[in-house]
PDB file of C-alpha atoms in Angstrom:
ATOM      1  CA  UNK A  10      65.421-134.819-264.543  1.00  0.00           C
ATOM      2  CA  UNK A  11      62.081-135.622-266.354  1.00  0.00           C
ATOM      3  CA  UNK A  12      62.347-132.737-268.388  1.00  0.00           C
ATOM      4  CA  UNK A  13      65.991-133.760-269.542  1.00  0.00           C
ATOM      5  CA  UNK A  14      65.467-137.306-270.089  1.00  0.00           C
ATOM      6  CA  UNK A  15      62.616-135.858-272.111  1.00  0.00           C
ATOM      7  CA  UNK A  16      64.549-133.730-274.462  1.00  0.00           C
ATOM      8  CA  UNK A  17      67.189-136.906-274.515  1.00  0.00           C
ATOM      9  CA  UNK A  18      64.165-139.712-275.731  1.00  0.00           C
ATOM     10  CA  UNK A  19      62.780-136.740-278.325  1.00  0.00           C
ATOM     11  CA  UNK A  20      66.199-135.973-280.061  1.00  0.00           C
ATOM     12  CA  UNK A  21      66.756-140.312-280.071  1.00  0.00           C
ATOM     13  CA  UNK A  22      63.577-140.973-281.565  1.00  0.00           C
ATOM     14  CA  UNK A  23      65.103-137.696-284.300  1.00  0.00           C
ATOM     15  CA  UNK A  24      67.895-138.914-284.650  1.00  0.00           C
ATOM     16  CA  UNK A  25      66.665-142.422-285.934  1.00  0.00           C
ATOM     17  CA  UNK A  26      64.237-140.721-288.379  1.00  0.00           C
ATOM     18  CA  UNK A  27      67.216-139.235-289.616  1.00  0.00           C
ATOM     19  CA  UNK A  28      68.945-142.466-290.684  1.00  0.00           C
ATOM     20  CA  UNK A  29      65.604-143.849-291.515  1.00  0.00           C
ATOM     21  CA  UNK A  30      65.189-141.295-293.839  1.00  0.00           C
ATOM     22  CA  UNK A  31      68.842-141.195-295.149  1.00  0.00           C
ATOM     23  CA  UNK A  32      68.991-145.474-295.407  1.00  0.00           C
ATOM     24  CA  UNK A  33      65.350-144.672-297.195  1.00  0.00           C
ATOM     25  CA  UNK A  34      66.542-142.734-299.545  1.00  0.00           C
ATOM     26  CA  UNK A  35      69.622-144.495-300.216  1.00  0.00           C
ATOM     27  CA  UNK A  36      67.594-147.927-300.934  1.00  0.00           C
ATOM     28  CA  UNK A  37      65.250-145.586-303.198  1.00  0.00           C
ATOM     29  CA  UNK A  38      68.463-145.086-305.126  1.00  0.00           C
ATOM     30  CA  UNK A  39      70.143-148.719-305.920  1.00  0.00           C
ATOM     31  CA  UNK A  40      66.902-149.601-306.962  1.00  0.00           C
ATOM     32  CA  UNK A  41      68.128-147.331-309.817  1.00  0.00           C
ATOM     33  CA  UNK A  42      70.988-148.620-311.802  1.00  0.00           C
ATOM     34  CA  UNK A  43      71.309-145.475-313.640  1.00  0.00           C
ATOM     35  CA  UNK A  44      71.736-143.197-310.479  1.00  0.00           C
ATOM     36  CA  UNK A  45      74.299-146.400-308.791  1.00  0.00           C
ATOM     37  CA  UNK A  46      75.912-146.589-312.089  1.00  0.00           C
ATOM     38  CA  UNK A  47      77.117-142.486-311.908  1.00  0.00           C
ATOM     39  CA  UNK A  48      77.820-143.291-307.632  1.00  0.00           C
ATOM     40  CA  UNK A  49      79.590-146.048-308.405  1.00  0.00           C
ATOM     41  CA  UNK A  50      81.426-143.822-311.132  1.00  0.00           C
ATOM     42  CA  UNK A  51      81.741-140.887-308.762  1.00  0.00           C
ATOM     43  CA  UNK A  52      83.737-143.374-305.763  1.00  0.00           C
ATOM     44  CA  UNK A  53      85.958-144.480-307.775  1.00  0.00           C
ATOM     45  CA  UNK A  54      86.906-141.338-308.761  1.00  0.00           C
ATOM     46  CA  UNK A  55      87.382-140.224-305.516  1.00  0.00           C
ATOM     47  CA  UNK A  56      89.151-143.133-304.557  1.00  0.00           C
ATOM     48  CA  UNK A  57      91.133-141.806-307.275  1.00  0.00           C
ATOM     49  CA  UNK A  58      91.678-138.680-306.734  1.00  0.00           C
ATOM     50  CA  UNK A  59      92.568-139.708-303.353  1.00  0.00           C
ATOM     51  CA  UNK A  60      94.886-142.188-303.618  1.00  0.00           C
ATOM     52  CA  UNK A  61      96.005-141.068-307.184  1.00  0.00           C
ATOM     53  CA  UNK A  62      99.634-141.012-306.357  1.00  0.00           C
ATOM     54  CA  UNK A  63     100.546-144.534-304.764  1.00  0.00           C
ATOM     55  CA  UNK A  64      98.631-145.986-307.968  1.00  0.00           C
ATOM     56  CA  UNK A  65     100.333-142.855-311.898  1.00  0.00           C
ATOM     57  CA  UNK A  66     102.598-145.720-313.165  1.00  0.00           C
ATOM     58  CA  UNK A  67     105.616-141.862-314.307  1.00  0.00           C
ATOM     59  CA  UNK A  68     105.341-138.785-312.832  1.00  0.00           C
ATOM     60  CA  UNK A  69     102.345-136.635-314.033  1.00  0.00           C
ATOM     61  CA  UNK A  70     105.055-133.797-315.055  1.00  0.00           C
ATOM     62  CA  UNK A  71     108.444-135.237-316.242  1.00  0.00           C
ATOM     63  CA  UNK A  72     108.654-136.922-319.512  1.00  0.00           C
ATOM     64  CA  UNK A  73     111.523-137.313-321.964  1.00  0.00           C
ATOM     65  CA  UNK A  74     110.968-135.847-325.655  1.00  0.00           C
ATOM     66  CA  UNK A  75     112.995-138.374-327.118  1.00  0.00           C
ATOM     67  CA  UNK A  76     109.358-140.461-326.210  1.00  0.00           C
ATOM     68  CA  UNK A  77     107.516-137.524-327.681  1.00  0.00           C
ATOM     69  CA  UNK A  78     103.930-138.121-328.634  1.00  0.00           C
ATOM     70  CA  UNK A  79     104.532-142.877-328.409  1.00  0.00           C
ATOM     71  CA  UNK A  80     100.806-144.551-329.147  1.00  0.00           C
ATOM     72  CA  UNK A  81      99.610-146.890-326.551  1.00  0.00           C
ATOM     73  CA  UNK A  82     100.915-149.497-325.772  1.00  0.00           C
ATOM     74  CA  UNK A  83     102.218-152.060-322.886  1.00  0.00           C
ATOM     75  CA  UNK A  84     104.359-149.115-321.749  1.00  0.00           C
ATOM     76  CA  UNK A  85     102.014-146.252-321.728  1.00  0.00           C
ATOM     77  CA  UNK A  86      98.045-147.435-321.996  1.00  0.00           C
ATOM     78  CA  UNK A  87      97.485-144.082-322.968  1.00  0.00           C
ATOM     79  CA  UNK A  88     100.332-142.619-324.363  1.00  0.00           C
ATOM     80  CA  UNK A  89     102.106-140.119-323.973  1.00  0.00           C
ATOM     81  CA  UNK A  90     102.356-136.139-325.566  1.00  0.00           C
ATOM     82  CA  UNK A  91     104.054-133.918-326.614  1.00  0.00           C
ATOM     83  CA  UNK A  92     106.203-133.523-324.250  1.00  0.00           C
ATOM     84  CA  UNK A  93     106.944-136.905-323.416  1.00  0.00           C
ATOM     85  CA  UNK A  94     105.008-137.080-320.268  1.00  0.00           C
ATOM     86  CA  UNK A  95     102.358-139.423-319.697  1.00  0.00           C
ATOM     87  CA  UNK A  96      98.220-139.503-320.051  1.00  0.00           C
ATOM     88  CA  UNK A  97      97.484-141.611-317.544  1.00  0.00           C
ATOM     89  CA  UNK A  98      99.095-140.626-314.742  1.00  0.00           C
ATOM     90  CA  UNK A  99      98.326-136.811-316.883  1.00  0.00           C
ATOM     91  CA  UNK A 100      94.482-138.038-316.428  1.00  0.00           C
ATOM     92  CA  UNK A 101      94.981-139.497-312.701  1.00  0.00           C
ATOM     93  CA  UNK A 102      96.662-136.588-311.463  1.00  0.00           C
ATOM     94  CA  UNK A 103      93.367-134.324-313.490  1.00  0.00           C
ATOM     95  CA  UNK A 104      90.743-135.674-311.623  1.00  0.00           C
ATOM     96  CA  UNK A 105      92.042-134.569-308.614  1.00  0.00           C
ATOM     97  CA  UNK A 106      92.344-131.204-310.214  1.00  0.00           C
ATOM     98  CA  UNK A 107      89.008-131.548-311.603  1.00  0.00           C
ATOM     99  CA  UNK A 108      87.120-132.172-308.537  1.00  0.00           C
ATOM    100  CA  UNK A 109      88.117-130.724-306.279  1.00  0.00           C
ATOM    101  CA  UNK A 110      87.262-126.710-308.866  1.00  0.00           C
ATOM    102  CA  UNK A 111      83.680-128.590-309.528  1.00  0.00           C
ATOM    103  CA  UNK A 112      83.052-129.712-305.484  1.00  0.00           C
ATOM    104  CA  UNK A 113      84.855-126.285-304.207  1.00  0.00           C
ATOM    105  CA  UNK A 114      82.978-123.632-306.630  1.00  0.00           C
ATOM    106  CA  UNK A 115      80.243-125.465-305.952  1.00  0.00           C
ATOM    107  CA  UNK A 116      80.207-125.229-301.945  1.00  0.00           C
ATOM    108  CA  UNK A 117      81.262-121.406-302.607  1.00  0.00           C
ATOM    109  CA  UNK A 118      78.163-120.752-304.272  1.00  0.00           C
ATOM    110  CA  UNK A 119      75.823-122.916-302.587  1.00  0.00           C
ATOM    111  CA  UNK A 120      76.828-121.203-299.944  1.00  0.00           C
ATOM    112  CA  UNK A 121      76.146-117.388-301.347  1.00  0.00           C
ATOM    113  CA  UNK A 122      73.941-118.628-303.121  1.00  0.00           C
ATOM    114  CA  UNK A 123      71.543-119.331-300.386  1.00  0.00           C
ATOM    115  CA  UNK A 124      72.141-117.058-298.004  1.00  0.00           C
ATOM    116  CA  UNK A 125      71.095-114.434-300.538  1.00  0.00           C
ATOM    117  CA  UNK A 126      67.856-116.844-301.746  1.00  0.00           C
ATOM    118  CA  UNK A 127      67.356-116.471-297.999  1.00  0.00           C
ATOM    119  CA  UNK A 128      67.518-113.243-297.138  1.00  0.00           C
ATOM    120  CA  UNK A 129      64.943-112.060-300.227  1.00  0.00           C
ATOM    121  CA  UNK A 130      62.800-114.843-299.916  1.00  0.00           C
ATOM    122  CA  UNK A 131      61.981-114.006-296.222  1.00  0.00           C
ATOM    123  CA  UNK A 132      61.627-110.516-295.976  1.00  0.00           C
ATOM    124  CA  UNK A 133      60.646-109.295-300.208  1.00  0.00           C
ATOM    125  CA  UNK A 134      59.884-105.592-300.034  1.00  0.00           C
ATOM    126  CA  UNK A 135      63.026-103.971-300.603  1.00  0.00           C
ATOM    127  CA  UNK A 136      65.569-105.919-299.674  1.00  0.00           C
ATOM    128  CA  UNK A 137      64.293-109.428-302.127  1.00  0.00           C
ATOM    129  CA  UNK A 138      63.719-106.392-305.060  1.00  0.00           C
ATOM    130  CA  UNK A 139      67.408-105.375-304.786  1.00  0.00           C
ATOM    131  CA  UNK A 140      68.706-109.118-303.875  1.00  0.00           C
ATOM    132  CA  UNK A 141      66.519-110.473-306.799  1.00  0.00           C
ATOM    133  CA  UNK A 142      67.252-107.437-310.179  1.00  0.00           C
ATOM    134  CA  UNK A 143      71.357-108.460-309.459  1.00  0.00           C
ATOM    135  CA  UNK A 144      71.314-112.072-309.556  1.00  0.00           C
ATOM    136  CA  UNK A 145      69.281-110.980-312.626  1.00  0.00           C
ATOM    137  CA  UNK A 146      71.511-108.942-314.348  1.00  0.00           C
ATOM    138  CA  UNK A 147      74.577-111.600-313.759  1.00  0.00           C
ATOM    139  CA  UNK A 148      71.773-114.474-315.216  1.00  0.00           C
ATOM    140  CA  UNK A 149      71.549-112.641-318.158  1.00  0.00           C
ATOM    141  CA  UNK A 150      75.032-112.912-319.922  1.00  0.00           C
ATOM    142  CA  UNK A 151      75.948-116.703-319.907  1.00  0.00           C
ATOM    143  CA  UNK A 152      78.258-118.076-317.536  1.00  0.00           C
ATOM    144  CA  UNK A 153      80.780-119.035-319.613  1.00  0.00           C
ATOM    145  CA  UNK A 154      81.271-115.540-321.459  1.00  0.00           C
ATOM    146  CA  UNK A 155      80.573-114.040-317.717  1.00  0.00           C
ATOM    147  CA  UNK A 156      83.093-116.717-316.397  1.00  0.00           C
ATOM    148  CA  UNK A 157      85.600-115.806-319.441  1.00  0.00           C
ATOM    149  CA  UNK A 158      86.021-111.791-317.946  1.00  0.00           C
ATOM    150  CA  UNK A 159      86.079-113.120-314.992  1.00  0.00           C
ATOM    151  CA  UNK A 160      89.298-114.857-315.152  1.00  0.00           C
ATOM    152  CA  UNK A 161      90.350-112.207-317.311  1.00  0.00           C
ATOM    153  CA  UNK A 162      90.415-109.604-314.645  1.00  0.00           C
ATOM    154  CA  UNK A 163      91.157-111.766-312.108  1.00  0.00           C
ATOM    155  CA  UNK A 164      94.972-114.060-313.585  1.00  0.00           C
ATOM    156  CA  UNK A 165      94.731-117.221-314.585  1.00  0.00           C
ATOM    157  CA  UNK A 166      95.047-120.380-312.109  1.00  0.00           C
ATOM    158  CA  UNK A 167      93.314-123.040-310.330  1.00  0.00           C
ATOM    159  CA  UNK A 168      91.927-120.694-307.198  1.00  0.00           C
ATOM    160  CA  UNK A 169      90.990-117.986-309.860  1.00  0.00           C
ATOM    161  CA  UNK A 170      88.988-120.825-311.501  1.00  0.00           C
ATOM    162  CA  UNK A 171      86.697-121.311-308.197  1.00  0.00           C
ATOM    163  CA  UNK A 172      86.274-117.407-307.829  1.00  0.00           C
ATOM    164  CA  UNK A 173      85.319-116.910-311.435  1.00  0.00           C
ATOM    165  CA  UNK A 174      82.730-119.991-311.914  1.00  0.00           C
ATOM    166  CA  UNK A 175      82.159-119.493-307.989  1.00  0.00           C
ATOM    167  CA  UNK A 176      80.744-116.415-309.221  1.00  0.00           C
ATOM    168  CA  UNK A 177      78.650-116.827-312.423  1.00  0.00           C
ATOM    169  CA  UNK A 178      76.299-120.013-310.649  1.00  0.00           C
ATOM    170  CA  UNK A 179      75.529-118.019-307.095  1.00  0.00           C
ATOM    171  CA  UNK A 180      72.198-116.782-309.405  1.00  0.00           C
ATOM    172  CA  UNK A 181      70.562-120.487-309.901  1.00  0.00           C
ATOM    173  CA  UNK A 182      70.619-121.668-306.057  1.00  0.00           C
ATOM    174  CA  UNK A 183      69.687-118.188-304.788  1.00  0.00           C
ATOM    175  CA  UNK A 184      66.988-118.180-306.723  1.00  0.00           C
ATOM    176  CA  UNK A 185      65.890-122.310-306.087  1.00  0.00           C
ATOM    177  CA  UNK A 186      66.156-120.937-302.064  1.00  0.00           C
ATOM    178  CA  UNK A 187      64.109-118.468-302.414  1.00  0.00           C
ATOM    179  CA  UNK A 188      61.374-120.029-304.314  1.00  0.00           C
ATOM    180  CA  UNK A 189      61.438-122.950-301.980  1.00  0.00           C
ATOM    181  CA  UNK A 190      61.637-120.391-299.083  1.00  0.00           C
ATOM    182  CA  UNK A 191      58.947-118.209-300.217  1.00  0.00           C
ATOM    183  CA  UNK A 192      56.918-121.153-301.177  1.00  0.00           C
ATOM    184  CA  UNK A 193      57.263-122.160-296.951  1.00  0.00           C
ATOM    185  CA  UNK A 194      56.935-118.588-295.281  1.00  0.00           C
ATOM    186  CA  UNK A 195      53.567-118.598-294.155  1.00  0.00           C
ATOM    187  CA  UNK A 196      53.705-122.384-293.170  1.00  0.00           C
ATOM    188  CA  UNK A 197      52.381-122.970-289.183  1.00  0.00           C
ATOM    189  CA  UNK A 198      55.907-124.548-287.725  1.00  0.00           C
ATOM    190  CA  UNK A 199      57.013-120.941-289.216  1.00  0.00           C
ATOM    191  CA  UNK A 200      54.414-119.440-287.825  1.00  0.00           C
ATOM    192  CA  UNK A 201      55.000-120.911-283.688  1.00  0.00           C
ATOM    193  CA  UNK A 202      58.913-120.838-284.286  1.00  0.00           C
ATOM    194  CA  UNK A 203      57.759-117.171-284.104  1.00  0.00           C
ATOM    195  CA  UNK A 204      55.173-116.852-281.775  1.00  0.00           C
ATOM    196  CA  UNK A 205      57.630-118.926-279.387  1.00  0.00           C
ATOM    197  CA  UNK A 206      60.142-116.016-279.742  1.00  0.00           C
ATOM    198  CA  UNK A 207      62.340-117.532-281.877  1.00  0.00           C
ATOM    199  CA  UNK A 208      65.117-115.134-283.939  1.00  0.00           C
ATOM    200  CA  UNK A 209      65.136-114.320-288.299  1.00  0.00           C
ATOM    201  CA  UNK A 210      68.352-115.864-288.508  1.00  0.00           C
ATOM    202  CA  UNK A 211      66.498-119.062-286.319  1.00  0.00           C
ATOM    203  CA  UNK A 212      64.123-119.260-288.127  1.00  0.00           C
ATOM    204  CA  UNK A 213      65.574-119.087-291.748  1.00  0.00           C
ATOM    205  CA  UNK A 214      68.534-121.945-290.607  1.00  0.00           C
ATOM    206  CA  UNK A 215      66.847-123.627-287.906  1.00  0.00           C
ATOM    207  CA  UNK A 216      63.441-123.989-289.545  1.00  0.00           C
ATOM    208  CA  UNK A 217      63.032-123.117-293.039  1.00  0.00           C
ATOM    209  CA  UNK A 218      66.119-125.254-294.569  1.00  0.00           C
ATOM    210  CA  UNK A 219      66.842-127.347-292.981  1.00  0.00           C
ATOM    211  CA  UNK A 220      62.534-128.639-294.072  1.00  0.00           C
ATOM    212  CA  UNK A 221      63.600-127.416-297.875  1.00  0.00           C
ATOM    213  CA  UNK A 222      66.949-128.895-298.584  1.00  0.00           C
ATOM    214  CA  UNK A 223      65.739-131.792-300.925  1.00  0.00           C
ATOM    215  CA  UNK A 224      66.115-129.446-303.934  1.00  0.00           C
ATOM    216  CA  UNK A 225      68.908-127.705-303.447  1.00  0.00           C
ATOM    217  CA  UNK A 226      70.992-131.303-302.946  1.00  0.00           C
ATOM    218  CA  UNK A 227      70.204-131.923-306.127  1.00  0.00           C
ATOM    219  CA  UNK A 228      71.082-128.476-307.813  1.00  0.00           C
ATOM    220  CA  UNK A 229      74.427-129.417-306.249  1.00  0.00           C
ATOM    221  CA  UNK A 230      75.210-132.314-307.198  1.00  0.00           C
ATOM    222  CA  UNK A 231      74.085-131.190-310.761  1.00  0.00           C
ATOM    223  CA  UNK A 232      76.469-128.366-310.470  1.00  0.00           C
ATOM    224  CA  UNK A 233      79.435-130.012-309.890  1.00  0.00           C
ATOM    225  CA  UNK A 234      78.688-131.754-313.525  1.00  0.00           C
ATOM    226  CA  UNK A 235      78.438-127.721-314.773  1.00  0.00           C
ATOM    227  CA  UNK A 236      81.152-126.525-312.752  1.00  0.00           C
ATOM    228  CA  UNK A 237      84.345-129.537-313.684  1.00  0.00           C
ATOM    229  CA  UNK A 238      81.924-128.634-317.795  1.00  0.00           C
ATOM    230  CA  UNK A 239      83.320-125.348-317.725  1.00  0.00           C
ATOM    231  CA  UNK A 240      87.068-126.111-315.826  1.00  0.00           C
ATOM    232  CA  UNK A 241      87.663-128.422-318.320  1.00  0.00           C
ATOM    233  CA  UNK A 242      86.092-124.887-321.265  1.00  0.00           C
ATOM    234  CA  UNK A 243      88.418-122.914-319.390  1.00  0.00           C
ATOM    235  CA  UNK A 244      91.046-124.287-319.403  1.00  0.00           C
ATOM    236  CA  UNK A 245      90.606-125.091-323.921  1.00  0.00           C
ATOM    237  CA  UNK A 246      91.446-121.571-324.046  1.00  0.00           C
ATOM    238  CA  UNK A 247      94.381-121.473-321.977  1.00  0.00           C
ATOM    239  CA  UNK A 248      91.767-118.777-319.788  1.00  0.00           C
ATOM    240  CA  UNK A 249      91.839-122.094-316.209  1.00  0.00           C
ATOM    241  CA  UNK A 250      93.857-124.044-314.163  1.00  0.00           C
ATOM    242  CA  UNK A 251      97.373-122.997-316.479  1.00  0.00           C
ATOM    243  CA  UNK A 252     100.376-126.017-317.013  1.00  0.00           C
ATOM    244  CA  UNK A 253     102.451-127.852-315.267  1.00  0.00           C
ATOM    245  CA  UNK A 254      99.319-128.915-314.072  1.00  0.00           C
ATOM    246  CA  UNK A 255      97.064-131.422-315.925  1.00  0.00           C
ATOM    247  CA  UNK A 256      93.609-130.042-316.087  1.00  0.00           C
ATOM    248  CA  UNK A 257      91.331-132.234-318.650  1.00  0.00           C
ATOM    249  CA  UNK A 258      90.507-128.680-320.406  1.00  0.00           C
ATOM    250  CA  UNK A 259      94.582-127.505-320.466  1.00  0.00           C
ATOM    251  CA  UNK A 260      94.971-131.383-321.552  1.00  0.00           C
ATOM    252  CA  UNK A 261      92.423-130.807-325.063  1.00  0.00           C
ATOM    253  CA  UNK A 262      93.983-127.564-325.810  1.00  0.00           C
ATOM    254  CA  UNK A 263      97.360-128.357-326.232  1.00  0.00           C
ATOM    255  CA  UNK A 264      96.457-131.733-328.185  1.00  0.00           C
ATOM    256  CA  UNK A 265      94.110-131.021-330.505  1.00  0.00           C
ATOM    257  CA  UNK A 266      97.096-129.026-332.757  1.00  0.00           C
ATOM    258  CA  UNK A 267      97.861-132.955-332.496  1.00  0.00           C
ATOM    259  CA  UNK A 268      94.182-134.479-333.909  1.00  0.00           C
ATOM    260  CA  UNK A 269      95.118-135.694-337.337  1.00  0.00           C
ATOM    261  CA  UNK A 270      98.665-138.090-336.141  1.00  0.00           C
ATOM    262  CA  UNK A 271      98.410-138.335-332.394  1.00  0.00           C
ATOM    263  CA  UNK A 272      94.288-138.573-331.880  1.00  0.00           C
ATOM    264  CA  UNK A 273      94.564-140.073-328.909  1.00  0.00           C
ATOM    265  CA  UNK A 274      95.928-136.633-327.323  1.00  0.00           C
ATOM    266  CA  UNK A 275      92.621-135.719-327.074  1.00  0.00           C
ATOM    267  CA  UNK A 276      90.214-139.080-326.403  1.00  0.00           C
ATOM    268  CA  UNK A 277      91.115-139.733-323.424  1.00  0.00           C
ATOM    269  CA  UNK A 278      91.328-136.679-321.459  1.00  0.00           C
ATOM    270  CA  UNK A 279      87.558-136.028-323.973  1.00  0.00           C
ATOM    271  CA  UNK A 280      86.410-139.236-323.138  1.00  0.00           C
ATOM    272  CA  UNK A 281      87.847-138.570-319.058  1.00  0.00           C
ATOM    273  CA  UNK A 282      85.197-135.084-318.667  1.00  0.00           C
ATOM    274  CA  UNK A 283      82.461-136.481-319.963  1.00  0.00           C
ATOM    275  CA  UNK A 284      82.132-139.653-317.419  1.00  0.00           C
ATOM    276  CA  UNK A 285      82.887-137.588-314.352  1.00  0.00           C
ATOM    277  CA  UNK A 286      80.230-135.061-316.624  1.00  0.00           C
ATOM    278  CA  UNK A 287      77.426-137.880-316.718  1.00  0.00           C
ATOM    279  CA  UNK A 288      78.412-139.313-313.547  1.00  0.00           C
ATOM    280  CA  UNK A 289      77.314-136.236-311.935  1.00  0.00           C
ATOM    281  CA  UNK A 290      73.589-135.997-313.772  1.00  0.00           C
ATOM    282  CA  UNK A 291      72.939-139.198-313.597  1.00  0.00           C
ATOM    283  CA  UNK A 292      73.200-139.436-310.183  1.00  0.00           C
ATOM    284  CA  UNK A 293      71.857-136.004-309.350  1.00  0.00           C
ATOM    285  CA  UNK A 294      68.768-137.184-311.208  1.00  0.00           C
ATOM    286  CA  UNK A 295      68.798-140.316-309.406  1.00  0.00           C
ATOM    287  CA  UNK A 296      68.922-138.607-305.921  1.00  0.00           C
ATOM    288  CA  UNK A 297      66.212-135.790-307.361  1.00  0.00           C
ATOM    289  CA  UNK A 298      64.041-138.383-307.930  1.00  0.00           C
ATOM    290  CA  UNK A 299      64.605-140.123-303.565  1.00  0.00           C
ATOM    291  CA  UNK A 300      64.423-137.276-302.471  1.00  0.00           C
ATOM    292  CA  UNK A 301      60.702-136.222-305.002  1.00  0.00           C
ATOM    293  CA  UNK A 302      57.527-136.813-302.225  1.00  0.00           C
ATOM    294  CA  UNK A 303      55.901-138.564-305.016  1.00  0.00           C
ATOM    295  CA  UNK A 304      57.894-140.835-305.484  1.00  0.00           C
ATOM    296  CA  UNK A 305      58.982-142.174-302.310  1.00  0.00           C
ATOM    297  CA  UNK A 306      55.352-143.140-301.270  1.00  0.00           C
TER     298      UNK A 306
END
């Protein structure tokens, strides 16, 4: 009974410590005006992606040729495209697609990168040599060119874009995780975990990773903006998300032919991409400062 009580008290103290940490982190972010602005924009985009169907003035996939290339007006705030579809509705729908591709691709790359980086950093030797040389091979190619190559091999579509962007960004997370594990692999708490009989997987995922998550979280936050930018680039080239889906990059690609007589076809998707990428970058920079021990002190 005493053991269980002591264990519960220890768990409660740990929960309070975690709550205090997150509360302090959130307070530091709120003091950073740029990070707060980025967070507000991200929350707004998330709400738009969730409730977008309720606020769309028109169906983003239906249009009338008689309404094609209409300039911004009270009936169509952002104008219409070459097929008479409402641009505002398509940008709202594109928010869901861009966030989906960005978040899912980062989640996949982060998971696989964490596994590869953990194995390489913890075991070292031949495993480290094989894993990291393979990662270096991927990093030797520009990420966008490699994504284009994968899209050419896999085909076009949302799922293919997620896979391609995930693969080209795995090495970034693997190198970060490996470097962090190398810095703490010989720490006292790791040695203590070995002494009390924890296996390697328990040491890596239960003791090491929770203590090195700060730089990984920051890189993942910034990685979402990179993934959205690469998704837009693939869509602009006609290799990413395909019509009739309203993806911002493909909207840019289809609207570039009308740049001189209907420039709003390019302006509004471009602004959406710029604001979204900027928001994640601002929030990522603020999160990095908030998780920096020197800054917190």
